[in-house]
Each structure stands twice: as structure tokens, then as C-alpha cells.
Short mmCIF file of C-alpha atoms in Angstrom, two decimals:
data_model
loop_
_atom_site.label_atom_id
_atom_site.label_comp_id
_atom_site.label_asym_id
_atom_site.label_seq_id
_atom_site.Cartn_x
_atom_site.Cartn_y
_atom_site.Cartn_z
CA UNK A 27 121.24 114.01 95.77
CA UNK A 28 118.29 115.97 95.91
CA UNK A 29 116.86 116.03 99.96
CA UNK A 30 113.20 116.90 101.30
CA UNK A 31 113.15 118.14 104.53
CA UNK A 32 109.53 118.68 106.02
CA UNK A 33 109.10 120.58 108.94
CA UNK A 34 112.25 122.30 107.89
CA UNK A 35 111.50 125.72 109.86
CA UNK A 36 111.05 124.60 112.90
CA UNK A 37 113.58 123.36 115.64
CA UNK A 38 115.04 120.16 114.43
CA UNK A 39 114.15 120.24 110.61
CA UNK A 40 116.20 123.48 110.83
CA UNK A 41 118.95 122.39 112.74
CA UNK A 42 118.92 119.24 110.23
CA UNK A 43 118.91 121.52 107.00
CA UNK A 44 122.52 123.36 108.01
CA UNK A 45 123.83 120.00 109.03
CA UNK A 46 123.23 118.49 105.75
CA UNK A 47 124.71 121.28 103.67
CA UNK A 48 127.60 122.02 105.93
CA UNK A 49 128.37 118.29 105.55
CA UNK A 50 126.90 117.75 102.43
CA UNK A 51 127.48 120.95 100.01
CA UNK A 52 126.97 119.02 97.13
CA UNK A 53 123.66 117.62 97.91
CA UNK A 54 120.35 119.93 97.23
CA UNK A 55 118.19 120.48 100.34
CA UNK A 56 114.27 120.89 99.39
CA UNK A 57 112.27 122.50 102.74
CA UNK A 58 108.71 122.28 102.71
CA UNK A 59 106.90 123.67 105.77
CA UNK A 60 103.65 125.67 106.26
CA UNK A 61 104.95 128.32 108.67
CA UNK A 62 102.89 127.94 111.75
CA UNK A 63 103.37 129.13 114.76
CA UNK A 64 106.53 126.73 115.23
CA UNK A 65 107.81 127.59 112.13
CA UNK A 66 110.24 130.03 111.61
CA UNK A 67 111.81 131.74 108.43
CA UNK A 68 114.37 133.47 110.62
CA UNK A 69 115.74 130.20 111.39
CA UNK A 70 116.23 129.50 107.89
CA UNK A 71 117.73 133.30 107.31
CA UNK A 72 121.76 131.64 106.50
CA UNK A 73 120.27 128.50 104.81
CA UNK A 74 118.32 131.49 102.24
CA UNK A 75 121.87 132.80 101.35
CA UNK A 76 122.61 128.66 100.03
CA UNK A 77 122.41 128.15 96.35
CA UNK A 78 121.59 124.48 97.17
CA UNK A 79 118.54 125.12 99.14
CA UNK A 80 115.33 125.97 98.26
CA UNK A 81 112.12 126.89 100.56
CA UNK A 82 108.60 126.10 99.41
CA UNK A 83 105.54 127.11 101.73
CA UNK A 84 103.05 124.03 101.87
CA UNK A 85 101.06 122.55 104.34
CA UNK A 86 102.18 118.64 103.97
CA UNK A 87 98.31 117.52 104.34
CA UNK A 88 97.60 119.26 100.99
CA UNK A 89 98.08 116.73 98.23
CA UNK A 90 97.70 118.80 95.42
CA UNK A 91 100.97 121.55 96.85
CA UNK A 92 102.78 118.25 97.94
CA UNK A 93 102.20 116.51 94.42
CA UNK A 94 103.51 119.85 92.80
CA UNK A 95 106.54 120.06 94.57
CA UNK A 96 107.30 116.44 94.13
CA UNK A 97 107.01 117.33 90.16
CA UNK A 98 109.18 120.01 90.46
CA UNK A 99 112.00 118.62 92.30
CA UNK A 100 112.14 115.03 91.67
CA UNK A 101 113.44 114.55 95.15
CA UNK A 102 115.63 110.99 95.92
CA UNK A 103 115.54 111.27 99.75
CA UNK A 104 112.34 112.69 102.12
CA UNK A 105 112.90 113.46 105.68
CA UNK A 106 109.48 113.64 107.52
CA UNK A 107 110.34 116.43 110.29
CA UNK A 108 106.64 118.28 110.06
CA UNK A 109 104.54 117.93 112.94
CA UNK A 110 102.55 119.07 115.40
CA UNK A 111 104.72 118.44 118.81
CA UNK A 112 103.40 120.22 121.81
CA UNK A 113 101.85 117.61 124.25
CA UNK A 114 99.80 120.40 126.53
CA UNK A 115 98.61 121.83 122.62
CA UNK A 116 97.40 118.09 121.90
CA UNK A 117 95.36 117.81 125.40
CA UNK A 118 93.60 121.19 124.36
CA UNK A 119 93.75 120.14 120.71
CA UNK A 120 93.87 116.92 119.18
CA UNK A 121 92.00 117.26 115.97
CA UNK A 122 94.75 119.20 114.65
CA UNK A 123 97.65 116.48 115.69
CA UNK A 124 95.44 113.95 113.50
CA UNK A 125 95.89 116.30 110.30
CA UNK A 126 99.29 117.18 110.53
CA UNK A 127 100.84 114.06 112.18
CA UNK A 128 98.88 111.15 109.96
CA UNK A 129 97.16 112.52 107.28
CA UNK A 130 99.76 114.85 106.33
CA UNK A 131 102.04 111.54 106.44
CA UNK A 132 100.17 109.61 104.23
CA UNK A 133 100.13 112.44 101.55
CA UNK A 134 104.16 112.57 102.21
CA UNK A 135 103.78 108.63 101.41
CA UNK A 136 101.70 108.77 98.47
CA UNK A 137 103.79 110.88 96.94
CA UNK A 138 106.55 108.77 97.46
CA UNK A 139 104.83 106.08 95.85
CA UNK A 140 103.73 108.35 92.73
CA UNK A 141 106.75 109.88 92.19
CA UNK A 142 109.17 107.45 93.15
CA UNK A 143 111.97 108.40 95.86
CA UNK A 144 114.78 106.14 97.17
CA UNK A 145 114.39 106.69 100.86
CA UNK A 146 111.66 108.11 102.98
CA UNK A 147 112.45 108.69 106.56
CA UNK A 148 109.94 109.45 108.74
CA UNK A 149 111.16 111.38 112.22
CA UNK A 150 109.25 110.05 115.91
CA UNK A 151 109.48 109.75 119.23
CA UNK A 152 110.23 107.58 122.44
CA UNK A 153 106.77 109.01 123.48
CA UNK A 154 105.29 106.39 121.65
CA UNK A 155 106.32 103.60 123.96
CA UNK A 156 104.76 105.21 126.72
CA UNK A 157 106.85 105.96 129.51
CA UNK A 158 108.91 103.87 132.68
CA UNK A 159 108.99 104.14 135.92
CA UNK A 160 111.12 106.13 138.28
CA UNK A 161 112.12 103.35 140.68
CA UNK A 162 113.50 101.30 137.85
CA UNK A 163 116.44 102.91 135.86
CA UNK A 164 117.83 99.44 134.48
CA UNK A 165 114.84 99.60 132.54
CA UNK A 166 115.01 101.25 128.53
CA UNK A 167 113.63 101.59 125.46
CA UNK A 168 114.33 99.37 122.84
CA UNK A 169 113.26 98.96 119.55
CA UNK A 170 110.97 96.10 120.80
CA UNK A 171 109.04 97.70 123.10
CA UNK A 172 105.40 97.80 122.41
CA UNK A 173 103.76 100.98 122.00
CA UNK A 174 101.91 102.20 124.54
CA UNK A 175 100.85 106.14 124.09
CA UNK A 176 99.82 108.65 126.65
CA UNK A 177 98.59 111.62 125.12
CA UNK A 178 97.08 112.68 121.56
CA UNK A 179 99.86 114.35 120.51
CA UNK A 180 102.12 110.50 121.31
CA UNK A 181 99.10 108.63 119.18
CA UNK A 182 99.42 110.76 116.50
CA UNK A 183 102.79 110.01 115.82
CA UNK A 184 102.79 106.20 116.82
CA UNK A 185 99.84 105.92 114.11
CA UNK A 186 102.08 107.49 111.58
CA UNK A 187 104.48 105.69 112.56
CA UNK A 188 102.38 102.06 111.98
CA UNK A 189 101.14 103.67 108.83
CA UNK A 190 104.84 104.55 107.20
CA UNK A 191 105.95 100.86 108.22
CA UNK A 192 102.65 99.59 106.73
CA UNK A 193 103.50 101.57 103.10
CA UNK A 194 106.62 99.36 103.22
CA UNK A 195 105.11 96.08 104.25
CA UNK A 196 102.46 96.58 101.65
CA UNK A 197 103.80 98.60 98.60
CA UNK A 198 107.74 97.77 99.31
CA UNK A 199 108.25 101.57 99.86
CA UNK A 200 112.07 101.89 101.20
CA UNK A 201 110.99 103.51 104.54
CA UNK A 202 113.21 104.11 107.93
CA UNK A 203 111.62 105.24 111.29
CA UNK A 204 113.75 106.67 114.01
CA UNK A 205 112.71 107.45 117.72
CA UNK A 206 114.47 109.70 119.49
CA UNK A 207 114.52 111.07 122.97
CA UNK A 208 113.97 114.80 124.06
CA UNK A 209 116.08 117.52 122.22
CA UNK A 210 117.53 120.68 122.81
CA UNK A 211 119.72 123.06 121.03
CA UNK A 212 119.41 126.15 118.59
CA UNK A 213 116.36 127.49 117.30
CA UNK A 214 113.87 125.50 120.20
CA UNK A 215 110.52 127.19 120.05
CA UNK A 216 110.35 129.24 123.43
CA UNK A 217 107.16 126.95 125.04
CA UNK A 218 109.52 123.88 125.27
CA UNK A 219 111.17 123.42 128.28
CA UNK A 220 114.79 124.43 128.42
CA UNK A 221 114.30 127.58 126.07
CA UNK A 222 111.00 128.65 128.04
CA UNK A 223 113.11 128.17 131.49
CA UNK A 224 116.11 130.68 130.12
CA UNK A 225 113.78 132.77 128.45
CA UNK A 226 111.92 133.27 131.39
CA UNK A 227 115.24 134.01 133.68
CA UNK A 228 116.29 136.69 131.78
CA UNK A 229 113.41 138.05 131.58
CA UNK A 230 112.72 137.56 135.34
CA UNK A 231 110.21 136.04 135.32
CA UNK A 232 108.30 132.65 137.42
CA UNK A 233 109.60 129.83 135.98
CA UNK A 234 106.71 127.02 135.82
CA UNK A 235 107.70 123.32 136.35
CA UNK A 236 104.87 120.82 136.52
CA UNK A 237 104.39 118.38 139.53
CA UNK A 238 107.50 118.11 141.18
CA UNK A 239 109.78 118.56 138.71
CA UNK A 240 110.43 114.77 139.14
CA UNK A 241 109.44 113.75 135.92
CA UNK A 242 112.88 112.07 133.93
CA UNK A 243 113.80 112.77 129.92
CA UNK A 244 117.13 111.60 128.46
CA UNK A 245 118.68 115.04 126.86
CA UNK A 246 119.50 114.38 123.24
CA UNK A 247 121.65 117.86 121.88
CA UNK A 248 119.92 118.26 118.36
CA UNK A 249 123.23 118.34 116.74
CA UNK A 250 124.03 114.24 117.97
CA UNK A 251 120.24 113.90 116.69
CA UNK A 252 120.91 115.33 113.16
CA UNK A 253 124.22 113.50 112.55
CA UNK A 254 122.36 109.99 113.73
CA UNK A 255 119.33 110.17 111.09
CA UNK A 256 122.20 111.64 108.41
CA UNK A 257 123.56 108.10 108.97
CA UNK A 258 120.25 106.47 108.73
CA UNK A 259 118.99 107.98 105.38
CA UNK A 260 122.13 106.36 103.98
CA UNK A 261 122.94 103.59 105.36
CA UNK A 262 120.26 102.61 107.57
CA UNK A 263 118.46 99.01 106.66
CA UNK A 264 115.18 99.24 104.81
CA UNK A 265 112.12 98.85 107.11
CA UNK A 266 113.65 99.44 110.03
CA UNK A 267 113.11 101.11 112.99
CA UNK A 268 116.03 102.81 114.99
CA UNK A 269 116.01 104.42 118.53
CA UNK A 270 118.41 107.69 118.77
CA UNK A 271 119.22 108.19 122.59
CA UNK A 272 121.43 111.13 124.23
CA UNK A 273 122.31 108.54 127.66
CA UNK A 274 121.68 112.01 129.24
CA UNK A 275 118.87 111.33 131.90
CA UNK A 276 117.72 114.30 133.99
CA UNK A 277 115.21 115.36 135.99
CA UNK A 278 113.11 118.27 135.20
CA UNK A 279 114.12 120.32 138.11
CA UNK A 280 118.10 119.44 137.35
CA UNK A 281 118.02 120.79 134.24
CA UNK A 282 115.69 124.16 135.06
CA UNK A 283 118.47 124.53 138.22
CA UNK A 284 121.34 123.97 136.08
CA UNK A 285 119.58 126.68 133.58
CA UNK A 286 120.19 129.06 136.51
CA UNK A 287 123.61 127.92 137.79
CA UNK A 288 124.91 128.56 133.98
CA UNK A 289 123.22 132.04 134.43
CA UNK A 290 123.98 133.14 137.87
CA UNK A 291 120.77 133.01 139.32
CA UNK A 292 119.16 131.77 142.53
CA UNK A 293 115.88 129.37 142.49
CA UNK A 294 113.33 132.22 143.98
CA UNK A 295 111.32 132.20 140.74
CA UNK A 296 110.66 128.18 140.39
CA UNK A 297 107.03 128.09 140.56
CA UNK A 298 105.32 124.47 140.97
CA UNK A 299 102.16 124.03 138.95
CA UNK A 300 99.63 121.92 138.44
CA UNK A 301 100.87 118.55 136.79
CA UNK A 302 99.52 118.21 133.17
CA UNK A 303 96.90 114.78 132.65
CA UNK A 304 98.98 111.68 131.64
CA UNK A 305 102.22 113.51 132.64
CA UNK A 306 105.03 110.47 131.13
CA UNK A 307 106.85 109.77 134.11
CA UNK A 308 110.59 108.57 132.93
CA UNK A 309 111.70 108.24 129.20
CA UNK A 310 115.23 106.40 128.63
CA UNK A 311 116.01 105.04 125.25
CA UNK A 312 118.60 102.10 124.33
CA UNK A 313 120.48 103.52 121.12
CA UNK A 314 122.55 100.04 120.66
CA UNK A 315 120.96 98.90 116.91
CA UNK A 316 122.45 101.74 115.89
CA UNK A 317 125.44 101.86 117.45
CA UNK A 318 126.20 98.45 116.61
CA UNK A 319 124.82 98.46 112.64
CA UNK A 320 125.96 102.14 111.95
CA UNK A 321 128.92 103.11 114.54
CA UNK A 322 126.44 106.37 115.83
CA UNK A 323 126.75 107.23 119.70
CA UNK A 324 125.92 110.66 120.75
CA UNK A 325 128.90 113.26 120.97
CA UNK A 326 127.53 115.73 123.36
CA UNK A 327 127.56 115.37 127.38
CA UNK A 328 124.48 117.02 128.94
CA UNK A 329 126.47 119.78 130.34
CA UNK A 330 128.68 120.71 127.46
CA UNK A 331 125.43 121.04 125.54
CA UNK A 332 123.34 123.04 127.87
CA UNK A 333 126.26 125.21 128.02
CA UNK A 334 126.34 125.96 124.41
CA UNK A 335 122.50 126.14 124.25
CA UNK A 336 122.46 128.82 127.17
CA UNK A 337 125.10 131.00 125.16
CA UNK A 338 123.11 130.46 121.97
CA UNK A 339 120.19 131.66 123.54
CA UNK A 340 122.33 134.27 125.08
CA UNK A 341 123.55 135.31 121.55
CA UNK A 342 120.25 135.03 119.46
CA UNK A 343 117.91 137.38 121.04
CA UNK A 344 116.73 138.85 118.45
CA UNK A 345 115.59 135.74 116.85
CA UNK A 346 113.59 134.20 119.96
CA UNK A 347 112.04 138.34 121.18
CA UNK A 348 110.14 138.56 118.14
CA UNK A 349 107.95 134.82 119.31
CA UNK A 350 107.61 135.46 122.61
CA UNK A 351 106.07 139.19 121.51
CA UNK A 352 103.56 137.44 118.89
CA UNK A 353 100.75 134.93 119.47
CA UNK A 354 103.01 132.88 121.38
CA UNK A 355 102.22 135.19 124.20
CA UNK A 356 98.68 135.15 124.24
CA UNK A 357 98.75 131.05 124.09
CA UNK A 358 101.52 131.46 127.13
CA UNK A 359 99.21 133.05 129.42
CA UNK A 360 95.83 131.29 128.74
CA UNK A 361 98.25 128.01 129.46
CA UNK A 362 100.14 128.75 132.31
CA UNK A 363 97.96 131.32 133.75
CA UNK A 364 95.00 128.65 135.00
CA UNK A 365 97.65 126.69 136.86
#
């Protein structure tokens, strides 16, 4: 089986390339990604070393790199990782989210549809539904829930979403969309929250947290993530949407005070800053369709997983110094800076 993986340089395409060929050696693993300033090649450093995986720069908006690469390859399965995913990027930003998020989808699709593939898969978010509200934790995301967006960066991906489920609805393209809650793991660029928070305690440095640090995600460890949409891409039903949850709900400030616990540190440097516009209160997602069609429930409890992403980061300095000594930097203090 010869896989696509978009996106496949940055946090969860990567983590999803080593998953496949450590449990699939057999298969070939295609990664397309532009390189931006999410994307990584030191990520992809052991991957490189693979005989069954192959890198190809392109930006997944330009038809005419996309087309060639289809040609090439003659790929059966394409996992739609690419995208822009910073929320605070898409408030200063949006134009940008538009390319990469839908237009760059619909050249992924019309490929598909040119070249003929057996599966594409198209990677979301629960951010699409909008979020809940704090005082009522019996309530969840299902696969029912109407969307109901809150930033640029959330509409970008809910119309790609409507626009892969239209492809099948219209040209019978065999599509799958999964929605997943917030990850964390390996190779998480350093602006995201739990990386930036150990980051910035080792380095000693404030640690920001919007609002109050009330705000609730449910903790999916990227590993449970990959090993759900492995199981979708094979066996998941045609058309169909599926909702990958890690039943890990935290609060912000939990998990950036946990961050220190695991390091030995006291809470001097929190810092409290401005809340961002449209801040999503409470995200919780109901992963029973597929549980119930294919047997996936997440492995990893919240605190086993934080543990082993604290060591990783712990381990891997020298891949996360050279990001936060590049442009990174420069975007770091113009954002947090004004708060």
C-alpha cells in the first residue's frame, strides 16, 4: 500500500509517519509538506534513514506539484494532515488559513478524483463544533453536533471539512473525516501550549496562560490519535465522520501546574494575560462510533502521557533549541509581548 501523508513534518503528520511504518513496514509512506514554519525536517531525520519513505517538498495548494506527485506515486491511501493550526495566527491572519486549509484541500481532492485513490482521509477538529460550557460537563461532542465555529482558523477547517464530505456526496469519492480533541506528544511546535509551558520552565522564563487558565480541552496523547485514524483509513465506513477523544479533560492551569510538578518547580513564573477574542470555553468529545464500529479507545491516561512528553522534551533539546532561536522568536515576542 502506497500512503500520502500531508502535513507530514509537522507535529501529528510526523508522529503519524513512524507509526505507520513501525506498524506497517511493508506499506510505502509518501510525505508531502511545504516546510513552513511548523514544519520540520528534523522531525523526519529517522523516517529519512526508511527505504519505504519518501519526502517531497510541495505546498498542497499548488495543483500542478500536487498533480506531479500524484503521477509519480500512484498513491492508494491520502491522509490530509497539512494545515495551518494556530488559532492566535488565524485572528492576526486569516487569509492564509483559507489557502492552506480549503483550497489546498480541494487540490488534495481533485487529485483524488484524477488519479484515482481508494481512501482519502481528511484530519479536523472538535473546534469546529464550537465549544460547551463550563457548568455543564454531562454535555459532549458527538458526531451530530452542528457546527458552530469560533475563530478563522475553526472555519477553515469546518469548510474543508463540508467540502471533502461534499466530493463524496457528489462524485462518490471514498472520503473519511475524523475530529479529534487537543494533542500532545513528540515533536509539538514550541507556541502550543504544553511544549511552550516546559520550554519556557527550563528556560526560566514567565509562563503566559490566557484568562484564568479556566478554559477546559480533553488531552488526546498523539500516539492514541495516530493508532485511531490507522484504524479509520482501513476500516472506517465510507462517508463518515468519526470523533477521536482522549476522556482526558483538564483545565489550562492543571496541566501548566502539573508541567511544573513533573519538573520540580514552583508557580512564581505563571503570568495571566490578556484572554485571546472568542477564547472556546470547554471542548469534550464523545469517541463512542468508534469505539463501538472499530474497537478504538484511547490507551494513554493524561498523566502517564504528560510524563513521557516532559522527558521527551527533556531528551530532545536539540531538536526544539534550534525553533525557538529562529523566526519563531520574533513571532513569540510581537504575540505575547502586547499582553
Amino acid at each position: 500500500m502506497k500512503i500520502v501523508v500531508t502535513g507530514g513534518a509537522g507535529f501529528i503528520g510526523g508522529n503519524f509517519v513512524y507509526y505507520l511504518l513501525k506498524n506497517h513496514p511493508d506499506d510505502q509512506v509518501i510525505c508531502i509538506d511545504s516546510l513552513t514554519y511548523a514544519g520540520n525536517m528534523a522531525t523526519l531525520e529517522e523516517a529519512l534513514k526508511n527505504p519505504n519513505f519518501f519526502f517531497e517538498k510541495a505546498d498542497i495548494a499548488d495543483r500542478e506539484a500536487i498533480y506531479g506527485i500524484f503521477e509519480k506515486y500512484s498513491p492508494d491511501i491520502i491522509v490530509n494532515f497539512a494545515a495551518e493550526s494556530h488559532v492566535d495566527r488565524s485572528i492576526e491572519n486569516p487569509e492564509i488559513f483559507l489557502k492552506t486549509n480549503i483550497i489546498g484541500t480541494s487540490v488534495l481532492l481533485d487529485a483524488c478524483r484524477k488519479y484515482g485513490i481508494t481512501r482519502y482521509h481528511q484530519v479536523s477538529t472538535d473546534e469546529v463544533y464550537g465549544d460547551l460550557p463550563l457548568d455543564r460537563p454531562d454535555l459532549f461532542f458527538t458526531e451530530e453536533t452542528p457546527i458552530h465555529t469560533s475563530s478563522p482558523y475553526s472555519s477553515s477547517k469546518a469548510g474543508a471539512d463540508l467540502l471533502v464530505l461534499a466530493y463524496h456526496r457528489t462524485f462518490g469519492l471514498p472520503v473519511t473525516v475524523s475530529r479529534c480533541s487537543n494533542n500532545y506528544g513528540p515533536y509539538h511546535f514550541p507556541e502550543k501550549l504544553i511544549p511552550l509551558m516546559i520550554i519556557n520552565t527550563l528556560n526560566g522564563k514567565p509562563l503566559p496562560v490566557y484568562g484564568k487558565g479556566e478554559n477546559i480541552r480533553d488531552w488526546l496523547y498523539v500516539e492514541d490519535h495516530c493508532s485511531a485514524i490507522d484504524k479509520i483509513i482501513r476500516n472506517g465506513r465510507v462517508g463518515e465522520v468519526y470523533n477521536i477523544g482522549g476522556h482526558n479533560e483538564k483545565t489550562n492551569i492543571y496541566v501548566v501546574k502539573k508541567i511544573l510538578e513533573l519538573l520540580g518547580k514552583d508557580e512564581s513564573n505563571i503570568t495571566y494575560v490578556t484572554d485571546r477574542p472568542g477564547h472556546d470555553m470547554r471542548y469534550a468529545i464523545d469517541p463512542t462510533k468508534i469505539h463501538n464500529e472499530l474497537g478504538w479507545l484511547p490507551e494513554t491516561s493524561f498523566d502517564e502521557g504528560i510524563k513521557k512528553t516532559v522527558e521527551w522534551y527533556l531528551k530532545n533539546q536539540d531538536w526544539w533549541q534550534p525553533i525557538i532561536d529562529g523566526e519563531y522568536q520574533k513571532y513569540y515576542e510581537n504575540h505575547y509581548g502586547k499582553k
